[in-house]
Short mmCIF file of C-alpha atoms and ligand atoms in Angstrom, two decimals:
data_model
loop_
_atom_site.label_atom_id
_atom_site.label_comp_id
_atom_site.label_asym_id
_atom_site.label_seq_id
_atom_site.Cartn_x
_atom_site.Cartn_y
_atom_site.Cartn_z
CA MET A 1 267.30 142.99 127.80
CA THR A 2 268.11 141.71 124.26
CA SER A 3 265.30 140.74 121.99
CA PHE A 4 265.47 137.34 122.54
CA GLU A 5 264.92 137.82 126.13
CA GLN A 6 262.14 140.11 125.54
CA HIS A 7 260.42 137.50 123.29
CA PHE A 8 261.07 134.77 125.85
CA GLU A 9 259.71 136.88 128.79
CA ASP A 10 256.49 137.68 126.93
CA LYS A 11 255.64 134.23 125.76
CA ILE A 12 255.99 133.48 129.59
CA ASN A 13 253.67 136.41 130.47
CA ASN A 14 251.24 135.54 127.81
CA GLU A 15 251.00 131.93 129.05
CA VAL A 16 252.64 130.71 125.62
CA ASN A 17 254.67 127.32 126.01
CA ILE A 18 258.21 127.42 125.23
CA GLU A 19 259.26 124.84 122.68
CA PRO A 20 262.45 123.03 122.34
CA ARG A 21 263.66 124.98 119.39
CA ASP A 22 262.64 128.42 121.10
CA TRP A 23 265.26 130.50 122.31
CA MET A 24 265.43 130.26 126.25
CA PRO A 25 267.97 131.64 128.75
CA ASP A 26 270.65 128.84 129.69
CA ASP A 27 269.53 129.15 133.17
CA TYR A 28 265.75 128.10 132.28
CA ARG A 29 267.23 124.96 130.10
CA LYS A 30 269.43 123.87 133.15
CA THR A 31 266.43 124.45 135.91
CA ASN A 32 264.14 122.33 133.27
CA ILE A 33 266.77 119.84 132.90
CA ARG A 34 267.36 119.54 136.71
CA GLN A 35 263.52 119.26 137.41
CA ILE A 36 262.33 117.01 134.68
CA SER A 37 265.19 114.62 135.21
CA GLN A 38 264.92 114.64 138.96
CA HIS A 39 261.16 113.60 138.14
CA ALA A 40 261.88 111.03 135.87
CA HIS A 41 264.43 109.48 138.31
CA SER A 42 261.90 109.69 140.97
CA GLU A 43 259.34 107.72 138.84
CA ILE A 44 261.82 105.00 138.30
CA VAL A 45 263.22 104.46 141.65
CA GLY A 46 259.53 104.74 142.76
CA MET A 47 258.77 101.55 141.12
CA LEU A 48 261.19 99.97 143.77
CA PRO A 49 259.16 100.06 147.03
CA GLU A 50 255.71 98.99 145.34
CA GLY A 51 257.58 96.50 143.03
CA ASN A 52 258.78 94.99 146.59
CA TRP A 53 254.86 94.00 147.07
CA ILE A 54 254.25 92.47 143.71
CA THR A 55 255.33 89.00 144.46
CA ARG A 56 253.28 89.06 147.78
CA ALA A 57 249.93 90.89 147.04
CA PRO A 58 247.13 89.34 148.89
CA SER A 59 245.32 88.37 145.73
CA LEU A 60 245.59 87.95 142.02
CA ARG A 61 243.21 91.08 141.39
CA ARG A 62 245.39 93.03 143.54
CA LYS A 63 248.69 91.73 141.76
CA ALA A 64 247.34 92.46 138.55
CA ILE A 65 246.49 95.97 139.64
CA LEU A 66 249.69 96.58 141.46
CA LEU A 67 251.65 95.47 138.51
CA ALA A 68 250.12 97.87 136.07
CA LYS A 69 250.60 100.57 138.42
CA VAL A 70 254.32 99.87 138.53
CA GLN A 71 254.52 99.85 134.97
CA ASP A 72 252.55 102.84 134.78
CA GLU A 73 255.48 104.53 136.72
CA ALA A 74 258.37 103.12 134.30
CA GLY A 75 256.09 104.72 131.27
CA HIS A 76 255.88 108.29 133.24
CA GLY A 77 259.71 107.74 133.72
CA LEU A 78 260.05 107.64 129.98
CA TYR A 79 257.63 110.20 129.04
CA LEU A 80 259.81 112.44 131.09
CA TYR A 81 263.24 111.21 130.29
CA SER A 82 262.30 111.71 126.82
CA ALA A 83 261.11 115.53 127.50
CA ALA A 84 264.49 116.22 129.01
CA GLU A 85 266.11 114.97 125.99
CA THR A 86 264.34 117.74 124.02
CA LEU A 87 266.63 120.38 126.11
CA GLY A 88 269.90 118.86 124.71
CA ILE A 89 270.82 116.14 127.59
CA THR A 90 270.91 112.78 126.56
CA ARG A 91 269.49 109.79 128.67
CA ASP A 92 272.86 108.01 129.22
CA GLU A 93 273.91 111.44 130.68
CA MET A 94 270.83 111.40 133.02
CA ILE A 95 271.30 107.78 134.28
CA GLU A 96 274.84 108.72 134.93
CA GLN A 97 274.03 111.40 137.28
CA LEU A 98 271.39 109.45 138.93
CA HIS A 99 273.99 106.29 139.49
CA THR A 100 276.78 108.66 140.76
CA GLY A 101 274.43 110.39 143.12
CA LYS A 102 274.91 113.88 141.40
CA ALA A 103 271.18 113.96 140.44
CA LYS A 104 268.44 113.84 143.35
CA TYR A 105 265.34 111.83 143.20
CA SER A 106 262.17 112.25 145.68
CA SER A 107 262.91 111.74 149.40
CA ILE A 108 259.93 109.38 150.04
CA PHE A 109 261.52 106.42 147.91
CA ASN A 110 263.71 106.00 150.58
CA TYR A 111 261.50 104.63 153.02
CA PRO A 112 261.22 100.92 153.12
CA THR A 113 257.49 99.01 152.51
CA THR A 114 257.33 96.55 155.38
CA SER A 115 253.22 95.77 155.17
CA TRP A 116 250.62 95.31 152.49
CA ALA A 117 248.89 98.51 153.95
CA ASP A 118 251.89 100.71 152.76
CA MET A 119 250.65 99.82 149.20
CA GLY A 120 247.40 101.57 150.08
CA ALA A 121 249.34 104.58 151.78
CA ILE A 122 251.59 105.09 148.97
CA GLY A 123 248.78 105.19 146.72
CA TRP A 124 246.64 107.49 148.65
CA LEU A 125 249.36 109.47 150.21
CA VAL A 126 252.34 109.53 147.71
CA ASP A 127 250.70 109.32 144.38
CA GLY A 128 248.36 112.13 146.13
CA ALA A 129 251.03 114.38 147.02
CA ALA A 130 252.20 113.67 143.25
CA ILE A 131 249.17 114.67 141.91
CA MET A 132 248.92 117.86 143.86
CA ASN A 133 252.25 118.94 142.60
CA GLN A 134 251.71 117.58 138.93
CA VAL A 135 248.09 118.87 138.37
CA ALA A 136 249.87 122.33 138.19
CA LEU A 137 252.64 121.20 136.30
CA CYS A 138 249.90 120.43 133.44
CA ARG A 139 250.48 124.19 132.83
CA THR A 140 254.38 124.49 133.52
CA SER A 141 255.59 126.57 130.77
CA TYR A 142 257.86 124.07 128.87
CA GLY A 143 255.66 122.68 126.52
CA PRO A 144 257.01 119.03 126.28
CA TYR A 145 257.13 118.87 130.15
CA ALA A 146 253.50 120.23 130.37
CA ARG A 147 252.04 117.85 127.53
CA ALA A 148 254.03 114.68 129.38
CA MET A 149 252.36 115.80 132.85
CA VAL A 150 248.78 115.77 131.08
CA ARG A 151 249.00 111.89 130.28
CA ILE A 152 250.91 111.18 133.79
CA CYS A 153 247.85 112.86 135.97
CA LYS A 154 245.25 110.77 134.26
CA GLU A 155 247.06 107.37 135.51
CA GLU A 156 248.14 109.10 138.88
CA SER A 157 244.57 109.71 139.72
CA PHE A 158 243.98 106.13 139.30
CA HIS A 159 247.08 105.02 141.26
CA GLN A 160 245.37 107.35 144.34
CA ARG A 161 242.03 105.77 144.19
CA GLN A 162 243.33 101.99 144.02
CA GLY A 163 245.54 103.05 147.25
CA PHE A 164 242.65 104.62 149.08
CA GLU A 165 240.70 101.39 148.17
CA ILE A 166 243.32 99.37 149.41
CA LEU A 167 243.03 101.22 152.77
CA LEU A 168 239.40 101.17 152.66
CA SER A 169 239.37 97.75 152.38
CA LEU A 170 241.79 97.13 155.62
CA VAL A 171 239.82 99.49 157.66
CA ARG A 172 236.38 97.49 157.06
CA GLY A 173 238.30 94.54 157.85
CA ASN A 174 239.10 93.04 161.13
CA ALA A 175 241.00 94.95 164.04
CA THR A 176 244.68 93.75 162.90
CA GLN A 177 243.82 95.00 159.56
CA LYS A 178 242.56 98.29 160.55
CA LYS A 179 245.70 98.60 162.81
CA MET A 180 248.02 97.76 159.81
CA ALA A 181 246.22 100.76 157.73
CA GLN A 182 246.85 103.06 160.82
CA ASP A 183 250.40 101.95 161.15
CA ALA A 184 251.05 102.67 157.30
CA LEU A 185 249.52 106.18 157.69
CA ASN A 186 251.80 106.55 160.79
CA ARG A 187 254.73 105.75 159.00
CA TRP A 188 254.07 107.80 155.87
CA TRP A 189 252.34 111.01 156.50
CA TRP A 190 255.31 113.07 157.77
CA PRO A 191 257.61 111.75 154.70
CA SER A 192 254.45 112.35 152.23
CA LEU A 193 254.54 116.12 153.36
CA MET A 194 258.41 116.29 152.70
CA MET A 195 257.50 115.44 149.16
CA PHE A 196 256.90 119.26 148.48
CA GLY A 197 260.27 120.44 149.28
CA PRO A 198 261.80 122.78 151.84
CA ASN A 199 259.56 125.68 153.39
CA ASP A 200 259.29 128.70 150.82
CA ASP A 201 261.85 130.45 152.90
CA ASN A 202 264.26 127.57 152.39
CA SER A 203 263.91 126.88 148.72
CA PRO A 204 266.64 128.31 146.75
CA HIS A 205 264.87 127.59 143.38
CA SER A 206 261.26 128.46 143.87
CA ALA A 207 261.43 132.44 142.84
CA GLN A 208 263.07 132.01 139.74
CA SER A 209 260.88 129.11 138.80
CA LEU A 210 257.75 130.66 139.68
CA HIS A 211 259.05 133.77 137.78
CA TRP A 212 259.42 131.74 134.78
CA ARG A 213 256.07 129.46 135.73
CA ILE A 214 257.91 126.07 135.63
CA LYS A 215 256.36 125.99 138.97
CA ARG A 216 252.75 127.16 139.33
CA PHE A 217 252.56 127.05 142.99
CA SER A 218 254.99 127.05 145.91
CA ASN A 219 256.12 124.38 147.92
CA ASP A 220 254.09 125.51 151.14
CA GLU A 221 250.87 126.39 148.77
CA LEU A 222 251.04 122.95 147.56
CA ARG A 223 251.78 121.42 150.88
CA GLN A 224 248.66 123.06 152.31
CA LYS A 225 246.35 121.82 149.60
CA PHE A 226 247.45 118.39 150.17
CA VAL A 227 247.10 118.67 153.99
CA ASP A 228 243.41 119.96 153.69
CA ALA A 229 242.34 117.25 151.26
CA ALA A 230 244.06 114.41 152.75
CA THR A 231 242.73 115.19 156.32
CA GLU A 232 239.01 115.08 154.81
CA GLN A 233 239.91 111.51 153.25
CA ALA A 234 241.45 110.34 156.36
CA LYS A 235 238.03 111.03 158.36
CA VAL A 236 236.11 108.79 155.65
CA LEU A 237 238.77 106.11 156.29
CA GLY A 238 238.11 106.60 159.95
CA LEU A 239 242.29 106.90 160.27
CA ALA A 240 244.03 109.54 162.74
CA ILE A 241 246.56 111.79 161.16
CA PRO A 242 249.86 111.15 163.65
CA ASP A 243 249.99 115.10 164.08
CA PRO A 244 248.58 116.52 167.29
CA ALA A 245 248.93 120.19 166.16
CA LEU A 246 246.47 119.35 163.05
CA LYS A 247 243.57 121.63 163.62
CA TRP A 248 241.19 123.33 161.40
CA ASN A 249 241.93 127.16 161.44
CA GLU A 250 238.64 128.93 160.63
CA GLU A 251 240.22 132.45 159.82
CA ARG A 252 242.83 130.67 157.33
CA GLY A 253 240.15 128.55 155.73
CA HIS A 254 243.09 125.80 156.23
CA TYR A 255 244.35 123.09 158.53
CA ASP A 256 247.15 124.29 160.61
CA PHE A 257 249.63 121.54 160.93
CA GLY A 258 252.85 120.71 162.85
CA GLU A 259 256.46 121.27 162.07
CA ILE A 260 257.91 119.01 159.52
CA ASP A 261 261.18 117.30 160.90
CA TRP A 262 263.68 119.10 158.58
CA GLU A 263 266.94 117.29 159.80
CA GLU A 264 265.20 114.28 158.94
CA PHE A 265 264.33 115.55 155.46
CA TRP A 266 267.77 116.96 154.58
CA ASN A 267 269.39 113.58 155.87
CA VAL A 268 267.62 111.60 153.69
CA VAL A 269 267.99 113.92 150.76
CA LYS A 270 271.79 113.87 151.41
CA GLY A 271 271.63 110.12 151.16
CA ASN A 272 271.59 108.98 154.37
CA GLY A 273 267.85 107.84 154.68
CA PRO A 274 266.74 104.24 155.43
CA CYS A 275 266.74 103.03 151.79
CA ASN A 276 269.05 105.18 149.68
CA LYS A 277 272.00 102.83 149.19
CA GLU A 278 269.52 99.98 148.59
CA ARG A 279 267.66 101.79 145.93
CA LEU A 280 270.74 103.26 144.28
CA ASP A 281 272.71 99.87 144.40
CA THR A 282 269.37 97.98 142.88
CA ARG A 283 269.05 100.74 139.89
CA ARG A 284 273.04 100.49 139.13
CA LYS A 285 272.59 96.69 138.82
CA ALA A 286 269.34 96.68 136.82
CA TRP A 287 271.34 99.14 134.48
CA GLU A 288 274.28 96.60 134.25
CA ASP A 289 272.21 93.59 133.75
CA GLY A 290 269.98 95.13 131.17
CA GLU A 291 273.34 96.06 129.02
CA TRP A 292 272.71 92.86 126.82
CA VAL A 293 269.22 94.38 126.03
CA ARG A 294 270.40 97.58 125.17
CA GLU A 295 273.26 96.18 123.04
CA ALA A 296 270.54 93.43 121.24
CA ALA A 297 268.39 96.79 120.55
CA MET A 298 270.77 98.72 119.11
CA ALA A 299 272.13 95.90 116.77
CA TYR A 300 268.54 95.44 115.79
CA VAL A 301 268.24 98.94 114.77
CA GLU A 302 271.67 99.18 112.89
CA LYS A 303 270.62 95.90 110.84
CA ARG A 304 266.93 97.68 109.70
CA LYS A 305 269.23 100.50 108.89
CA ASN A 306 271.55 98.83 106.77
CA ARG A 307 268.85 96.72 105.09
CA SER A 308 267.02 99.95 104.45
CA GLN A 309 269.87 101.42 102.85
CA LYS A 310 270.86 98.58 100.61
CA ALA A 311 267.26 98.86 99.38
CA ALA A 312 267.67 102.21 98.44
N1 LIG B 28 263.38 114.81 147.50
O1 LIG B 28 264.40 125.09 145.86
P1 LIG B 28 263.54 123.61 145.92
C1 LIG B 28 255.84 110.33 142.16
C2 LIG B 28 265.60 119.22 146.34
S1 LIG B 28 256.81 111.59 141.72
C3 LIG B 28 264.55 115.22 147.09
O2 LIG B 28 262.43 123.39 146.76
P2 LIG B 28 262.49 123.05 143.51
C4 LIG B 28 255.05 109.53 141.52
C5 LIG B 28 265.72 120.01 145.26
O3 LIG B 28 265.70 118.86 144.38
C6 LIG B 28 257.49 112.64 142.93
N2 LIG B 28 265.08 116.26 146.93
O4 LIG B 28 263.85 122.58 144.53
C7 LIG B 28 255.23 108.19 142.04
C8 LIG B 28 266.80 120.95 145.61
O5 LIG B 28 268.00 120.15 145.20
P3 LIG B 28 269.03 120.71 143.96
C9 LIG B 28 258.67 113.49 142.26
C10 LIG B 28 264.16 117.54 146.98
O6 LIG B 28 262.93 121.78 142.25
C11 LIG B 28 254.21 107.89 142.81
C12 LIG B 28 266.66 121.16 146.67
O7 LIG B 28 266.13 120.12 147.47
N3 LIG B 28 257.86 114.64 141.98
O8 LIG B 28 255.81 110.46 143.42
C13 LIG B 28 263.04 117.35 148.05
O9 LIG B 28 262.13 124.26 143.11
C14 LIG B 28 254.18 106.69 143.72
C15 LIG B 28 265.99 122.62 147.05
O10 LIG B 28 264.64 122.63 146.88
C16 LIG B 28 258.60 115.71 141.24
O11 LIG B 28 259.87 115.71 140.88
C17 LIG B 28 262.40 116.03 147.73
N4 LIG B 28 261.13 115.81 148.40
O12 LIG B 28 261.31 122.16 143.98
C18 LIG B 28 256.24 107.37 141.50
C19 LIG B 28 257.60 116.86 140.91
N5 LIG B 28 262.21 118.33 147.63
O13 LIG B 28 268.15 120.18 142.41
C20 LIG B 28 256.16 105.82 142.05
C21 LIG B 28 258.45 117.89 140.10
C22 LIG B 28 263.27 119.63 147.24
O14 LIG B 28 269.29 121.91 144.11
C23 LIG B 28 254.96 106.06 143.25
N6 LIG B 28 259.39 118.59 141.03
N7 LIG B 28 264.42 118.76 146.86
O15 LIG B 28 270.30 119.68 144.03
C24 LIG B 28 259.16 119.82 141.47
O16 LIG B 28 257.90 120.26 141.65
C25 LIG B 28 260.01 120.29 142.28
O17 LIG B 28 261.46 119.95 141.89
C26 LIG B 28 260.25 120.23 143.91
C27 LIG B 28 261.48 120.74 144.74
C28 LIG B 28 259.06 120.38 144.74
C29 LIG B 28 260.34 118.40 144.23
#
């Protein structure tokens, strides 16, 4: 082991953050670029399923809240792209990887939002699953990623509560509204469990990422924490989780739950989910439509630079 490698390992073992100018192994850099950029893409693509309901929110208050939430996701994407840029990749390169399908984004955002109750289910379950993962990432070993996560988690927790509150209103409503809430839970439950990634035995990156403390818990550990928390929350809502195998296990001190449909998961990850094509087409179109904005912004920067050079 070289002295650089030793110094790096010592920092990891002593819980000292790795910072952009520090020496780091190439694979540590690559793994962080992969994870942070995929996370950023998830936030940006994740705006689309809920964005679909902004014009159809049932009241002005609901509309304002949803609008703020979707804008928060855009902000999260931008913090994360900035964190990834500190590792030596440009934003254009990351966007290119998303648009060509080279980079992944979370499987969850390839499912359609067919009713208003889905806004509740996304906030409660999708943001709930995201928080379970992201609270742990506040202690990830790469400094800029950890700091971005602290800020993001504060907002995600508001998102989770607003989703839960939407469902609470629906279950306190009439029979049709309660049915809408149950239907949304039925459709979003299993895809939410898939967000945590493959089982530990089939997760090629986990061992190294856990060693480097990029990940603080394994995929299965986080999934179990989520099932335990969400099951209790479903009781408060009076909704039934669509899993006949879900049962408290006294010995383990956790809920047992049924097998995830991994064929469906990999199918979605490989680009064949219900909305993969639509999501990427929308992102590519937004990029093309926004070209004039980027050009105008850059022209403004150039103009200011020229002006300050002349003044100097
Ligand atoms: N979807 O070896 P592992 C949010 C891929 S943010 C798609 O276990 P790793 C906020 C994985 O990339 C949600 N692909 O990989 C919000 C790898 O492929 P690769 C996003 C997945 O990295 C809420 C391969 O499978 N959160 O929701 C998925 O160690 C509401 C092997 O897997 C984050 O990104 C999946 N679900 O662990 C926004 C958190 N799972 O790269 C709007 C940060 C796995 O070799 C509305 N990321 N894959 O081609 C992580 O914690 C990790 O990257 C995991 C995967 C846990 C996602």
